[in-house]
Short mmCIF file of C-alpha atoms in Angstrom, two decimals:
data_model
loop_
_atom_site.label_atom_id
_atom_site.label_comp_id
_atom_site.label_asym_id
_atom_site.label_seq_id
_atom_site.Cartn_x
_atom_site.Cartn_y
_atom_site.Cartn_z
CA MET I 157 -17.55 -10.15 15.26
CA ALA I 158 -15.10 -8.49 13.21
CA THR I 159 -11.50 -9.43 13.02
CA PRO I 160 -9.13 -6.64 13.66
CA PHE I 161 -6.85 -5.72 10.75
CA SER I 162 -3.13 -5.29 11.00
CA VAL I 163 -2.23 -1.56 10.31
CA LYS I 164 1.24 -2.88 9.23
CA GLU I 165 -0.11 -5.55 6.73
CA LEU I 166 -2.64 -3.12 5.27
CA THR I 167 -0.08 -0.25 4.79
CA GLU I 168 2.36 -2.66 3.19
CA GLU I 169 -0.39 -4.00 0.78
CA ILE I 170 -1.24 -0.32 -0.09
CA LEU I 171 2.48 0.35 -0.83
CA LEU I 172 2.69 -2.67 -3.12
CA SER I 173 -0.62 -1.87 -4.99
CA CYS I 174 -0.68 -0.13 -8.31
CA ASP I 175 -3.46 1.83 -10.04
CA GLU I 176 -4.89 -1.37 -11.64
CA HIS I 177 -5.61 -2.87 -8.26
CA GLU I 178 -8.22 -2.15 -5.55
CA LEU I 179 -7.89 -3.33 -2.09
CA PHE I 180 -10.71 -4.62 0.04
CA LEU I 181 -11.18 -5.75 3.64
CA ASP I 182 -13.35 -8.77 4.59
CA PRO I 183 -14.28 -7.91 8.24
CA GLU I 184 -15.32 -11.62 8.77
CA THR I 185 -11.90 -13.20 8.08
CA GLY I 186 -9.58 -10.18 8.55
CA GLU I 187 -8.32 -10.82 5.14
CA ILE I 188 -6.90 -8.04 2.86
CA ILE I 189 -8.12 -8.76 -0.72
CA ARG I 190 -6.43 -7.34 -3.84
CA LEU I 191 -8.54 -7.30 -6.90
CA MET I 192 -7.36 -6.34 -10.47
CA ASP I 193 -9.68 -4.03 -12.36
CA GLU I 194 -10.48 -6.95 -14.68
CA GLU I 195 -11.39 -9.19 -11.69
CA LEU I 196 -13.66 -6.41 -10.25
CA GLN I 197 -15.45 -6.08 -13.71
CA LEU I 198 -16.04 -9.79 -13.60
CA LEU I 199 -17.53 -9.66 -10.16
CA GLU I 200 -19.71 -6.79 -11.21
CA ARG I 201 -20.70 -8.57 -14.25
CA THR I 202 -19.77 -5.65 -16.46
CA ALA I 203 -16.66 -7.32 -18.17
CA GLY I 204 -17.07 -7.62 -21.89
CA PHE I 205 -14.61 -10.58 -22.03
CA GLU I 206 -14.12 -14.14 -20.84
CA PRO I 207 -11.76 -14.57 -17.89
CA ALA I 208 -8.64 -16.68 -18.05
CA GLU I 209 -8.85 -19.91 -16.17
CA TRP I 210 -6.94 -18.66 -13.18
CA GLN I 211 -9.08 -15.55 -13.06
CA ARG I 212 -12.27 -17.47 -13.17
CA GLU I 213 -11.30 -19.61 -10.24
CA TYR I 214 -10.28 -16.45 -8.16
CA VAL I 215 -13.41 -14.55 -9.06
CA GLU I 216 -15.68 -17.36 -8.22
CA LYS I 217 -14.05 -17.66 -4.75
CA MET I 218 -14.51 -14.01 -4.22
CA ARG I 219 -18.04 -13.80 -5.67
CA PRO I 220 -19.96 -14.85 -2.48
CA LYS I 221 -18.11 -12.32 -0.40
CA TYR I 222 -18.52 -9.63 -2.97
CA GLU I 223 -22.41 -10.23 -3.65
CA ALA I 224 -22.93 -10.39 0.15
CA ASN I 225 -21.57 -6.79 0.51
CA ARG I 226 -18.99 -8.28 2.91
CA LEU I 227 -16.00 -6.49 1.22
CA ILE I 228 -15.09 -2.98 2.32
CA PRO I 229 -13.20 -0.93 -0.31
CA VAL I 230 -9.97 0.61 0.87
CA PRO I 231 -9.81 4.28 -0.35
CA VAL I 232 -6.40 5.05 0.92
CA LYS I 233 -3.74 4.83 -1.93
CA ALA I 234 0.06 5.09 -1.77
CA ARG I 235 -0.22 8.50 -3.26
CA ALA I 236 -1.82 9.60 0.09
CA ILE I 237 1.83 10.50 1.01
CA ASP I 238 3.96 13.09 -0.60
CA GLU I 239 6.87 11.03 -1.40
CA PHE I 240 9.09 14.00 -2.72
CA ASP I 241 8.65 15.71 0.62
CA LEU I 242 9.30 12.45 2.47
CA MET I 243 12.42 12.07 0.50
CA LEU I 244 13.65 15.55 1.48
CA ARG I 245 12.86 14.86 5.14
CA PHE I 246 14.63 11.51 5.12
CA ALA I 247 17.66 12.90 3.37
CA ASP I 248 17.84 15.90 5.83
CA ALA I 249 17.52 13.54 8.98
CA THR I 250 20.27 11.45 7.72
CA PRO I 251 23.15 11.82 10.42
CA ASP I 252 26.07 10.95 8.19
CA PRO I 253 27.04 14.20 6.26
CA ALA I 254 28.32 12.49 3.27
CA ILE I 255 25.45 10.18 2.93
CA ARG I 256 23.03 13.09 3.63
CA GLU I 257 24.61 15.10 0.87
CA ARG I 258 24.44 12.12 -1.60
CA LEU I 259 20.78 11.74 -0.85
CA GLN I 260 20.00 15.34 -1.28
CA ARG I 261 21.96 15.55 -4.51
CA ALA I 262 19.64 12.69 -5.82
CA ILE I 263 16.60 14.76 -5.31
CA GLY I 264 15.41 16.98 -8.14
CA GLY I 265 14.69 16.76 -11.81
CA ALA I 266 13.94 13.76 -14.05
CA GLY I 267 14.74 10.46 -12.42
CA THR I 268 14.58 11.69 -8.88
CA TYR I 269 12.97 8.51 -7.45
CA ARG I 270 15.29 6.13 -9.12
CA ARG I 271 18.46 8.18 -8.08
CA PHE I 272 17.23 8.49 -4.53
CA LYS I 273 16.52 4.83 -4.43
CA ASP I 274 19.90 4.01 -5.90
CA ALA I 275 21.54 6.40 -3.20
CA CYS I 276 19.62 4.57 -0.48
CA MET I 277 20.85 1.17 -1.85
CA GLU I 278 24.41 2.26 -1.92
CA ALA I 279 24.20 3.67 1.54
CA ASP I 280 22.57 0.50 2.80
CA LEU I 281 19.44 2.58 3.77
CA MET I 282 16.75 0.89 1.85
CA GLY I 283 15.24 -0.77 5.05
CA ALA I 284 15.15 2.57 6.63
CA TRP I 285 13.67 4.22 3.59
CA ASP I 286 11.01 1.52 3.34
CA LYS I 287 10.16 1.84 7.01
CA CYS I 288 9.87 5.76 6.50
CA LYS I 289 7.32 5.24 3.75
CA LEU I 290 5.45 2.61 5.72
CA THR I 291 5.24 4.94 8.84
CA ALA I 292 4.12 7.97 6.79
CA LEU I 293 1.27 5.98 5.02
CA ALA I 294 0.03 4.37 8.39
CA GLU I 295 -1.29 7.65 9.68
CA PRO I 296 -3.94 7.99 6.87
CA VAL I 297 -4.83 4.21 7.14
CA ILE I 298 -5.37 4.65 10.79
CA ASP I 299 -7.42 7.74 10.31
CA TRP I 300 -9.55 5.94 7.79
CA LEU I 301 -9.98 2.73 9.76
CA THR I 302 -10.98 4.77 12.76
CA SER I 303 -13.55 6.91 10.77
CA GLU I 304 -15.12 3.74 9.59
CA SER I 305 -15.06 2.05 13.12
CA ILE I 306 -13.02 -0.76 11.53
CA PRO I 307 -11.12 -2.69 14.26
CA PHE I 308 -7.48 -2.82 13.84
CA THR I 309 -4.25 -3.72 15.64
CA LEU I 310 -1.60 -0.91 15.96
CA ASP I 311 1.47 -3.05 15.10
CA ILE I 312 3.48 -0.37 13.84
CA VAL I 313 5.60 2.38 15.31
CA LEU I 314 4.39 5.72 14.26
CA THR I 315 7.51 7.90 14.81
CA GLU I 316 10.05 8.50 12.12
CA GLU I 317 13.38 7.52 13.38
CA ASP I 318 16.58 8.95 11.80
CA PRO I 319 17.97 6.80 8.88
#
C-alpha cells in the first residue's frame, strides 16, 4: 500500500530545489528524494565521469528503487507560481500602510526579488511571505498528486492570510 505524501513537505522541497535537482516520490516509503542531475546520469548509466565517493554511496542506495521503476518524478517546479504577481498581491494585502508602501516600492526593475525580501525582513514578514509562497505552490502540487492518484495528506492551509 502506498504511503501518503505530505503536501507541505513536498511543497517545501520544491521551493528549496534548484534547476540542477529533480525530485522523486517513493510511494512505498513515502520518501521525497532529491537527485542532482549528475546523480541521475549515474543512475541512468549515462554519465561520462566517475562519481565522488559520497555520490557513489548515495547512487548505489537509490539504484534499486530507480531500476525497479519505483520512483515517481515530480513535474511541479517552483516556477509554477508567478512570484512577481504573488509579491504584488502580498504587498497589497499588507494592512499597515507604511509597510505596504515599502513593499510596493521594492517591486519593479532590477533587483526586485532582493529588495522585496529585504523589505519583508525589515518588517518582520519573512515568515508570512514564506507561508504565502508555500500556499500558492500547494495548489499545483495537489492538482498533480490528484491527477496521478497519488495519496497525500492535506497538511497545509490553502487560504492566503493577510501578512
